[in-house]
Coordinates of C-alpha atoms and ligand atoms in Angstrom, one line a residue:
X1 CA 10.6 -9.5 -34.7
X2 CA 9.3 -11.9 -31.8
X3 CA 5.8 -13.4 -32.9
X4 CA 4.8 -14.4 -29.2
X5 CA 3.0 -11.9 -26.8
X6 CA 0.4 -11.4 -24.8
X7 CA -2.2 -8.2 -25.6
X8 CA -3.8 -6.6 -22.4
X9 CA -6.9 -4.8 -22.5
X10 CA -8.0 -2.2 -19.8
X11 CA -11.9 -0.7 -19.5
X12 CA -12.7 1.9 -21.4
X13 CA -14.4 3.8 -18.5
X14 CA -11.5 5.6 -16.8
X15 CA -9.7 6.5 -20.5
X16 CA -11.6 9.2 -20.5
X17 CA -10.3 12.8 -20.2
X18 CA -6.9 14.1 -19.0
X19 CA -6.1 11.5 -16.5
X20 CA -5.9 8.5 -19.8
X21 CA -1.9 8.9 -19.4
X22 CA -2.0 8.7 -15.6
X23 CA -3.7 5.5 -15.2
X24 CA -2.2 3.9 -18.4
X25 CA 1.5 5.0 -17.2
X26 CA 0.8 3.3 -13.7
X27 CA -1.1 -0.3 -15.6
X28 CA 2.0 -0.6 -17.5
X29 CA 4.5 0.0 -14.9
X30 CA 2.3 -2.3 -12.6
X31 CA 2.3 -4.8 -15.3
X32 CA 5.7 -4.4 -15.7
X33 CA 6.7 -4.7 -11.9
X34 CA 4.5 -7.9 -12.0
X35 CA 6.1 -9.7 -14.7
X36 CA 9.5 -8.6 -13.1
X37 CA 11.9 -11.5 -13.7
X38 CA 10.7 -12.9 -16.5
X39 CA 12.4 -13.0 -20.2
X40 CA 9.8 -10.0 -21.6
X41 CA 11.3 -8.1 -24.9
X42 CA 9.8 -5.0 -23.9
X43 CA 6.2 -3.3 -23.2
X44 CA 4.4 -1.0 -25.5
X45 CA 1.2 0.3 -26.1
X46 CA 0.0 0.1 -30.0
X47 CA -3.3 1.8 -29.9
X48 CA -6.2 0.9 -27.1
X49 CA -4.2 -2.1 -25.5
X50 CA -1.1 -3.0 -24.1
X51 CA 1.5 -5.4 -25.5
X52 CA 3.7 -7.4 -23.7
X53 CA 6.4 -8.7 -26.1
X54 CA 8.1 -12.6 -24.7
X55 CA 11.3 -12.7 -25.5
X56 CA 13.3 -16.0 -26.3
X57 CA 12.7 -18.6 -23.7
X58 CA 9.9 -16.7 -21.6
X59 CA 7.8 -18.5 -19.5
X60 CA 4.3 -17.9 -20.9
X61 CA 2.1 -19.4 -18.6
X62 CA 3.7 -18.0 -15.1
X63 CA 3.2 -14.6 -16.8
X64 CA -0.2 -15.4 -17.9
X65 CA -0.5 -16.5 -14.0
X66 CA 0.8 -13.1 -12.8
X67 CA -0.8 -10.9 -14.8
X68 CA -4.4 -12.5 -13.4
X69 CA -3.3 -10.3 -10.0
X70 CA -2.9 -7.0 -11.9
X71 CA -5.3 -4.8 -11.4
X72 CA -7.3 -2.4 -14.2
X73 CA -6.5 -5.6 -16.5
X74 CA -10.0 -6.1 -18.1
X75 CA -9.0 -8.8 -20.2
X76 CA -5.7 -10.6 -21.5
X77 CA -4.7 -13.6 -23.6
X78 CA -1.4 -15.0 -25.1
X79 CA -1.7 -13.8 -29.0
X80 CA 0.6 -14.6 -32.3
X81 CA 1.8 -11.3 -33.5
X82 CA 2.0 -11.8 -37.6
X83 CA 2.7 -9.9 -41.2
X84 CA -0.2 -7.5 -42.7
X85 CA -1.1 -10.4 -44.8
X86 CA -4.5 -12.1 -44.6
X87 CA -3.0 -15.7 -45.7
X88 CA -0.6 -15.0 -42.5
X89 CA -3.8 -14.2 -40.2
X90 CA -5.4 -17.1 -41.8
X91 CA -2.3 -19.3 -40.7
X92 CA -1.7 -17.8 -37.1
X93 CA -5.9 -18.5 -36.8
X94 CA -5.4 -22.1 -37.6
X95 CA -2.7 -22.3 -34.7
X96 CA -4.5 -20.7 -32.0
X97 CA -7.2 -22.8 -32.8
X98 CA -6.9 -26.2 -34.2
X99 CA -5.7 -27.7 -30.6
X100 CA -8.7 -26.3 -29.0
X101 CA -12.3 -28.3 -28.7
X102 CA -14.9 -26.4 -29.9
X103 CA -18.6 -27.1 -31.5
X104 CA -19.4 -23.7 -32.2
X105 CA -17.1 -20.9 -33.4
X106 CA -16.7 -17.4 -34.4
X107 CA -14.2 -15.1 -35.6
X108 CA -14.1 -11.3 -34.6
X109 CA -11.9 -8.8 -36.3
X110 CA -10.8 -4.7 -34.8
X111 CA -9.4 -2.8 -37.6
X112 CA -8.0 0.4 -35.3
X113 CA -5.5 0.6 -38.3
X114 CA -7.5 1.8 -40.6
X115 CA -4.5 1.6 -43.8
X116 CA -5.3 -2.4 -43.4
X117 CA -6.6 -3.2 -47.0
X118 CA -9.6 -4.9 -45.8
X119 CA -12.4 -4.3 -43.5
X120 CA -13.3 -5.8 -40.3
X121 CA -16.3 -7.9 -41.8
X122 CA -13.9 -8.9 -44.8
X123 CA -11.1 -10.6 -42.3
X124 CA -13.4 -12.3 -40.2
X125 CA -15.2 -14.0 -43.1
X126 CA -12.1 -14.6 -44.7
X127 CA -10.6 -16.3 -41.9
X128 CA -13.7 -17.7 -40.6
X129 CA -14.2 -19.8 -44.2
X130 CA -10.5 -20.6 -44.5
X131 CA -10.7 -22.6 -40.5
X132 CA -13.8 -24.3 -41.5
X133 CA -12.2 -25.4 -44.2
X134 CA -9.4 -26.7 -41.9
X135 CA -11.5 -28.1 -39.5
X136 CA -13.4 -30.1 -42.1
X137 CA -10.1 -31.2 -44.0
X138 CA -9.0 -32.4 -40.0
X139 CA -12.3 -34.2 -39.6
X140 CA -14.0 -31.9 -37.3
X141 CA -17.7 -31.1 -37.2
X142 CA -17.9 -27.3 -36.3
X143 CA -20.3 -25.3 -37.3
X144 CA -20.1 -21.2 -37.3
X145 CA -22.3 -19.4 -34.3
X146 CA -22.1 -15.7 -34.6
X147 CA -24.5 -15.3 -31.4
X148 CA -23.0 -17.6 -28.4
X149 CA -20.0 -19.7 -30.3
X150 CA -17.7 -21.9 -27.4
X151 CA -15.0 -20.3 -28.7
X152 CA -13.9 -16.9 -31.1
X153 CA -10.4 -16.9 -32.8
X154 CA -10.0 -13.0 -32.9
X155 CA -8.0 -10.8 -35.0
X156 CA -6.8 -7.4 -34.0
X157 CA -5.1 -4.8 -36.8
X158 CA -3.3 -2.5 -34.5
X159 CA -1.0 0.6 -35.3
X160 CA 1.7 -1.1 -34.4
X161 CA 1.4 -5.7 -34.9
X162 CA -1.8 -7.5 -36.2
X163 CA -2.4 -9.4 -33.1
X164 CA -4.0 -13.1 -33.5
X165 CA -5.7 -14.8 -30.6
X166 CA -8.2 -17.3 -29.0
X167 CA -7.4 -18.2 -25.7
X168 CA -8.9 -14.8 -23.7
X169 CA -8.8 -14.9 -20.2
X170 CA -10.8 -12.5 -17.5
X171 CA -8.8 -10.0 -15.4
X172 CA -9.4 -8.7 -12.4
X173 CA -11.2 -4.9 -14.0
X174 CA -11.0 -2.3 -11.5
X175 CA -8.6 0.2 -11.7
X176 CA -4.5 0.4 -11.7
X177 CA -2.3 -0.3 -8.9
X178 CA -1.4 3.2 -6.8
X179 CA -4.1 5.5 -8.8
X180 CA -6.1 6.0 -5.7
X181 CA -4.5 7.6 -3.0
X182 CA -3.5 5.9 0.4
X183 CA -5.2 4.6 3.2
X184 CA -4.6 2.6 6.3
X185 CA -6.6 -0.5 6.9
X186 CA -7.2 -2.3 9.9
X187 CA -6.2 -5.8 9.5
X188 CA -7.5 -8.5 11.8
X189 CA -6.6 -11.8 11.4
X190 CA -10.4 -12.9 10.0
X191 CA -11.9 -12.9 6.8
X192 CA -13.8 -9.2 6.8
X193 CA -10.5 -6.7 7.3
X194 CA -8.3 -8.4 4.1
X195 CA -11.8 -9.1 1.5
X196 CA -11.9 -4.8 2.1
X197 CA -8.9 -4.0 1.7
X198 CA -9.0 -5.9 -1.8
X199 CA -11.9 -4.3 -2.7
X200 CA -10.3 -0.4 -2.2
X201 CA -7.4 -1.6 -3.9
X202 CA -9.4 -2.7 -6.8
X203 CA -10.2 0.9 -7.0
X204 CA -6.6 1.8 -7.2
X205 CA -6.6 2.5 -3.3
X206 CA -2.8 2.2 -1.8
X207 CA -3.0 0.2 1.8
X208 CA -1.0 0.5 4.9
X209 CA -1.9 -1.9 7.4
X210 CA -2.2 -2.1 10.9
X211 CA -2.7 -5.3 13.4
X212 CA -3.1 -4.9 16.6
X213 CA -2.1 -8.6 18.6
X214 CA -2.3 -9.7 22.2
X215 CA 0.4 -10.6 24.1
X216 CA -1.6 -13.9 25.7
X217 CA -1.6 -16.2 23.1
X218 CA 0.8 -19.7 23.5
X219 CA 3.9 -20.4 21.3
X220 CA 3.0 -20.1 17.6
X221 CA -1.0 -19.0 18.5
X222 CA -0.1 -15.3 17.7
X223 CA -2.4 -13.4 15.2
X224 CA 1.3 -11.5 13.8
X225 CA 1.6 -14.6 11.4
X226 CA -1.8 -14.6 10.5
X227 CA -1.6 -11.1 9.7
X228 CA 1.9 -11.1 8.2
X229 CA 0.3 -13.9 5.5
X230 CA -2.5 -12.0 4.5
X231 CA -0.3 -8.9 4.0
X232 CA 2.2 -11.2 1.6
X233 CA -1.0 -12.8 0.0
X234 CA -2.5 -9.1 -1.0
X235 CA 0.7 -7.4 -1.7
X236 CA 0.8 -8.8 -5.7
X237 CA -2.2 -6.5 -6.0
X238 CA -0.5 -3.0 -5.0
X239 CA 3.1 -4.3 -5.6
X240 CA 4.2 -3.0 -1.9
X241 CA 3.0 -3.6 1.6
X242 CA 3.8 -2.0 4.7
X243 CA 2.5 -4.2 8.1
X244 CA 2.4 -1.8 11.3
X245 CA 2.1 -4.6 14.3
X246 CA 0.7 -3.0 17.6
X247 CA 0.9 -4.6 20.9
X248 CA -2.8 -4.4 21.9
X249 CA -3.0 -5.6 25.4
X250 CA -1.8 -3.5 27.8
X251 CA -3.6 -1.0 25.8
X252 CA -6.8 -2.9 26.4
X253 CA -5.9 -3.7 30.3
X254 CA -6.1 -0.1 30.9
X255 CA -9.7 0.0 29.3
X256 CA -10.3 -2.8 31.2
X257 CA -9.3 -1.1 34.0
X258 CA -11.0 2.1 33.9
X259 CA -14.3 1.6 31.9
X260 CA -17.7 -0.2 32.2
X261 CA -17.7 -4.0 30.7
X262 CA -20.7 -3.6 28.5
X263 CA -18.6 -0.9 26.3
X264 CA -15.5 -2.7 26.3
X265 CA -15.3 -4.0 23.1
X266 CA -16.5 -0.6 21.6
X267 CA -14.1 1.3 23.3
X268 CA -11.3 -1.3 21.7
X269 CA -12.4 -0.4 18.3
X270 CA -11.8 3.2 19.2
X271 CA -8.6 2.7 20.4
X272 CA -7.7 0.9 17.0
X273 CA -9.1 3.5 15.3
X274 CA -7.1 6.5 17.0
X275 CA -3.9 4.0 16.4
X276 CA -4.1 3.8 13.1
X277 CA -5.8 8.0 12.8
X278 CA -2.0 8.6 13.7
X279 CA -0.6 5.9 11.6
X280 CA -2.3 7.9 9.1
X281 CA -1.6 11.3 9.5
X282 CA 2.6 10.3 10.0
X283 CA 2.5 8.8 6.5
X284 CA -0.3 11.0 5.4
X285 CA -2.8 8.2 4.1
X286 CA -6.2 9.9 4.1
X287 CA -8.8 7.3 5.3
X288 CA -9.3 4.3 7.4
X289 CA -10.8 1.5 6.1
X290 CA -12.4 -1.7 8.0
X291 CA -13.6 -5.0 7.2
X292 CA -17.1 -4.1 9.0
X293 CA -20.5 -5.2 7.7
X294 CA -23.5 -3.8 9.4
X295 CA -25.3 -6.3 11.9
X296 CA -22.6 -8.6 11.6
X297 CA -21.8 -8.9 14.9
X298 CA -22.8 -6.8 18.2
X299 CA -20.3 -4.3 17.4
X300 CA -21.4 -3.8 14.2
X301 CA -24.9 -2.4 14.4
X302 CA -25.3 0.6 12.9
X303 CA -25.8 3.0 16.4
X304 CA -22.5 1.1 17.5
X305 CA -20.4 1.9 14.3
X306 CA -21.7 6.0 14.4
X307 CA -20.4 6.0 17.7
X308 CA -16.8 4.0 17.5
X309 CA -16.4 6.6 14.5
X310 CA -16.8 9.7 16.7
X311 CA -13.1 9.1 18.0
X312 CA -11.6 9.8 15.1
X313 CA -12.1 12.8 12.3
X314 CA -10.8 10.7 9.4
X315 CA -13.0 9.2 7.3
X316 CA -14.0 5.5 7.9
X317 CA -14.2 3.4 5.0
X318 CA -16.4 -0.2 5.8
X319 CA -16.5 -1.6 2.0
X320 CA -18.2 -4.4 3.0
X321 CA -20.9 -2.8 5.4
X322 CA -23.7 -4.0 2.5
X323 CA -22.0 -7.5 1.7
X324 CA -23.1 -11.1 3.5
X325 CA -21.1 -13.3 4.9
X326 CA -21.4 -15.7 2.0
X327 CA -20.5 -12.8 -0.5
X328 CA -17.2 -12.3 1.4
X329 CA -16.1 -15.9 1.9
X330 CA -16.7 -16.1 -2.1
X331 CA -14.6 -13.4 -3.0
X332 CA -12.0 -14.2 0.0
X333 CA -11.3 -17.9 -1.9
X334 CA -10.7 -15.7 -5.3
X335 CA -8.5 -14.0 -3.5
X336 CA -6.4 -16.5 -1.4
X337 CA -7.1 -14.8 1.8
X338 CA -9.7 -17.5 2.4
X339 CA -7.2 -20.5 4.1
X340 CA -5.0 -17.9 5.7
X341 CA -8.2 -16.4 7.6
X342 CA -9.3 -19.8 8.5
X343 CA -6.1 -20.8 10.6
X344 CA -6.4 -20.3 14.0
X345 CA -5.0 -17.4 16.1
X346 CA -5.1 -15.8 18.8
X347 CA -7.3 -13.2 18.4
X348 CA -6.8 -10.2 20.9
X349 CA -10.8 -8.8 20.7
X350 CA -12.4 -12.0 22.6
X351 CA -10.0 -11.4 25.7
X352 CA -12.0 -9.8 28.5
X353 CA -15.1 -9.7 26.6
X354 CA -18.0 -8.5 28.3
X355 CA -21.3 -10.8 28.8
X356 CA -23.7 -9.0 27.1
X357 CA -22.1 -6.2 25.0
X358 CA -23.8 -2.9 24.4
X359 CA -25.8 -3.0 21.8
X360 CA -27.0 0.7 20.3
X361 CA -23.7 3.0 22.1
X362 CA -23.9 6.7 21.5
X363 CA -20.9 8.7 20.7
X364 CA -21.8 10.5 24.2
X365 CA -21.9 7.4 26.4
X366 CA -18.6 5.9 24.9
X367 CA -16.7 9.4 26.0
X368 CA -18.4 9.1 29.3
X369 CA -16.8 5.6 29.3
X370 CA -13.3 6.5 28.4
X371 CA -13.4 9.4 30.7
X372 CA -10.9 7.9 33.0
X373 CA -8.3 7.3 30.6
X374 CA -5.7 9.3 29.1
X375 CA -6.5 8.3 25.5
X376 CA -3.1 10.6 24.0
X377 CA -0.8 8.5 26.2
X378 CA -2.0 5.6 24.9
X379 CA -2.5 6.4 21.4
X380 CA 1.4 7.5 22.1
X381 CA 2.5 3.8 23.9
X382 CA 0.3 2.2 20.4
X383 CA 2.6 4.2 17.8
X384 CA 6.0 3.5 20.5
X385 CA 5.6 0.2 20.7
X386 CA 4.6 -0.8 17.0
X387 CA 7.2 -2.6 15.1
X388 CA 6.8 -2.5 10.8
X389 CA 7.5 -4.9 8.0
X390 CA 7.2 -3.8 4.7
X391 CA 6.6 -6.6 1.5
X392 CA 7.6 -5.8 -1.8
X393 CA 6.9 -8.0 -5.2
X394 CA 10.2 -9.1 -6.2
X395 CA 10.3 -11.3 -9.5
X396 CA 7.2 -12.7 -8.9
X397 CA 7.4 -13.6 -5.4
X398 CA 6.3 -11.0 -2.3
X399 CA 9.5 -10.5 -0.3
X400 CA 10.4 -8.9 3.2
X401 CA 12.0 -5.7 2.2
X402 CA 13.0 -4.5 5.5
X403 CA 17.0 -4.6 6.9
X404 CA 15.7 -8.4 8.5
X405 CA 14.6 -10.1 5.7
X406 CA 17.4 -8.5 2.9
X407 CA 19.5 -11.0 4.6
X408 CA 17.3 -13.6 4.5
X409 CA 16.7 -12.3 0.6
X410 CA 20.1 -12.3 -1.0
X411 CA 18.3 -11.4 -4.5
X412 CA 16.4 -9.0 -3.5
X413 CA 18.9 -6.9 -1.8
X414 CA 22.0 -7.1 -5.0
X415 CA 19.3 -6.0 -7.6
X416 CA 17.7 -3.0 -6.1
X417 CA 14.5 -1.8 -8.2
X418 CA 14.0 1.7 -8.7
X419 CA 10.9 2.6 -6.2
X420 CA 7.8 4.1 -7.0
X421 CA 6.1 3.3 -4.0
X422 CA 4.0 5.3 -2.1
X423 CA 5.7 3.5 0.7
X424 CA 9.3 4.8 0.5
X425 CA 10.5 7.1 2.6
X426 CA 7.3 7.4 4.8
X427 CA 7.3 5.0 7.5
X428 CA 7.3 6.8 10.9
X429 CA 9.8 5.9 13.0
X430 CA 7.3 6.8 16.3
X431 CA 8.0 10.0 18.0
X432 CA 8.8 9.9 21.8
Ligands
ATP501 P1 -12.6 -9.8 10.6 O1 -13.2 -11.0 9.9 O2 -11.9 -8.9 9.6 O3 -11.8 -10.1 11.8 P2 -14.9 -9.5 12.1 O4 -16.2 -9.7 11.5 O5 -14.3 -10.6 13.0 O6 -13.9 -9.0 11.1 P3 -14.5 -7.7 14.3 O7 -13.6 -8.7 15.0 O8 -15.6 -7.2 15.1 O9 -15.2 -8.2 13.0 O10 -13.7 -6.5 13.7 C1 -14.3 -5.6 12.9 C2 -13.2 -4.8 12.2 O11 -12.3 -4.2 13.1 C3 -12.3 -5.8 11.4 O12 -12.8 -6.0 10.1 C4 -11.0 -5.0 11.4 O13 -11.0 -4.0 10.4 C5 -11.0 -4.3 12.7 N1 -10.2 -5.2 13.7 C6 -10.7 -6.0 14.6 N2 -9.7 -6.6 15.2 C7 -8.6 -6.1 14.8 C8 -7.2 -6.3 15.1 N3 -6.8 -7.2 16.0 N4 -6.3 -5.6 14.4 C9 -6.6 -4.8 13.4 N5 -7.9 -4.5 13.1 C10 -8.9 -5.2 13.8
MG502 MG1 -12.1 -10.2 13.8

């Protein structure tokens, strides 16, 4: 029996009721996908946790690293599996703790295996006596804090190992990869667009993104690469990634063309939005989502938003519409979208942009606006000329999946994995 693993713990919250099996089915296959690669024995479930069993030579701390990105992970840590023996708990305690620095310290013992021979309170004094005793025969000077101790040595007797730990480490929480249902987010190349996606992922939301780049940008200025990184960077988090890159310009020449400058940049957003409405209903995502926060910028006041939304009928997600600027840099760094945002690009929005944008738009004034153009034709010309790449976690590293890259990806392509994605099968190849 291997005595290395690491227990995963999940919240509690969404165990309830019929849907336990669906959500613990897709954190265990998400965990699995994630640690793809790696010398794991096997993954099983003994009681309210998941177990993930190293095998000989496994690289613990790259699949401590990797299961930080999973999502509906509440809590993990690297734990000693030992014998139903308290002198063996005792022993596997001392390990896990005698290289850490402490001066407080308490022990906490689960007894879900109730056949144990002693009780919860019974292990954690026994073990909690028998490492003060090592301590003191080491020469340490720690003392026992039940209240706020630097460190707890815990003990869990499961249905299946008794499960020794003390190094616990915080997971992301929310809820399991592909447990949400899809939507298509509008990806810019800033900070807003990718922080939002996380956050619906974190609710087990699937994303499908969309870019939309202009054409005028110098040699290596475009926003693709931009784009095409953050895509890469969140793809850990829902395993698979498909990229939809629309030519925006000539798109935005024609509004330019036909409507009045002060609802220019409105009338964009529209645009975007009825690009990605049919993204959406080809791979049958149900939402949009944005990286909007209300009075962020002139576009983003709340009569201007109500109106931009009247072009489509899908519902328009804006998960940041409540957060400040400061909240989403924060949780950008966490992420590692932060430094990808912050190169520059070309960004395709700025071009023709009016002096003085309008400020409170009504639904009714922005289709006065577009009334000279032919909004299906180019909604049509967006989803003709798109191009897609589609990522995919492949041991550990986020890989281009698509016919390009599986040359550029020898690995990838001789070891197929069996696909579970909401992704397969689905990508539009855009009707004439
Ligand atoms: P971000 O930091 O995400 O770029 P922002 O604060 O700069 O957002 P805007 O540029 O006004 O805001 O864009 C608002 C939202 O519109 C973005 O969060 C994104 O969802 C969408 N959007 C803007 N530009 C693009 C683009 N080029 N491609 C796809 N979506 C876009
Ligand atoms: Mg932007």
């Amino acid at each position: 029996m291997p005595t290395r693993a690491i227990v995963v713990h999940y919240h509690e919250l969404w165990l309830k009721g019929r849907n336990r099996f669906f959500f613990l089915n897709r954190l265990a296959e998400a965990l699995k996908r994630s640690l793809e690669g790696l010398a794991i024995d096997r993954i099983d479930r003994p009681g309210d946790r998941i177990l993930v069993w190293l095998g000989e030579g496994a690289d613990t701390a790259e699949a401590l690293q990797r299961i930080e990105r999973v999502l509906g992970v509440a809590y993990f840590a690297p734990a000693q599996t030992v014998e139903r023996d308290l002198d063996a708990i005792c022993a596997a305690a001392w390990d896990e703790m005698k290289d850490e620095r402490f001066a407080t310290f308490a022990v906490r013992a689960k007894r879900s295996d109730k056949s144990f021979p002693y009780r919860s309170s019974e292990i954690e004094r026994a073990v909690g006596a028998y490492l003060l005793a090592r301590l003191r025969e080491a020469g340490r000077d720690a003392r026992v804090n039940l209240r706020s101790p630097d460190r707890t040595c815990r003990v869990e007797v499961t249905p299946g190992p008794v499960l020794v730990y003390a190094r616990k480490i915080s997971g992301p929480g929310g809820l399991p990869a592909k447990t949400g249902g899809k939507m298509v987010c509008l990806l810019s190349g800033g900070f807003d667009s990718a922080v939002a996606a996380y956050k619906l992922m974190k609710r087990g939301g699937h994303l499908v993104f969309v870019h939309f780049y202009g054409t005028g940008a110098q040699p290596g200025e475009s926003s693709i690469h931009v784009a095409r990184e953050l895509t890469r960077q969140l793809t850990p988090y829902q395993l698979t990634a498909n990229l939809f890159l629309v030519p925006f310009e000539p798109i935005q020449r024609e509004i330019v063309r036909y409507a009045p400058e002060d609802t220019r940049v409105l009338l964009y957003r529209r645009m975007m939005l009825r690009i990605a409405a049919a993204f959406a209903e080809r791979i049958r995502a149900l939402a949009l989502v944005t990286g909007d926060s209300l009075g962020q910028v002139a576009s983003q006041t709340l009569e201007n938003m109500v109106a931009v939304d009247r072009a489509v009928p899908l519902t328009v997600f804006r998960p940041l519409v409540g957060d400040d600027k400061q909240e989403i840099i924060a949780l950008a760094q966490r992420i590692g979208t932060y430094d990808i945002s912050s190169e520059p690009f070309h960004d395709c929005c700025p071009v023709f942009l009016p002096r003085s944008p309008a400020l409170r738009a009504t639904a009714e004034e922005l289709d006065r606006a577009e009334a000279g153009l032919d909004i299906p034709a180019l909604v049509r010309q967006g989803l003709e000329t798109a191009t897609v790449e589609r990522f995919r976690l492949v041991n550990g590293r986020v890989e281009r999946v698509d016919r390009k890259s599986q040359k550029l990806a020898p690995s990838a392509a001789a070891e197929p994995q069996p696909d579970s994605s909401p992704d397969s099968n689905e990508v539009p190849a855009p009707k004439a």
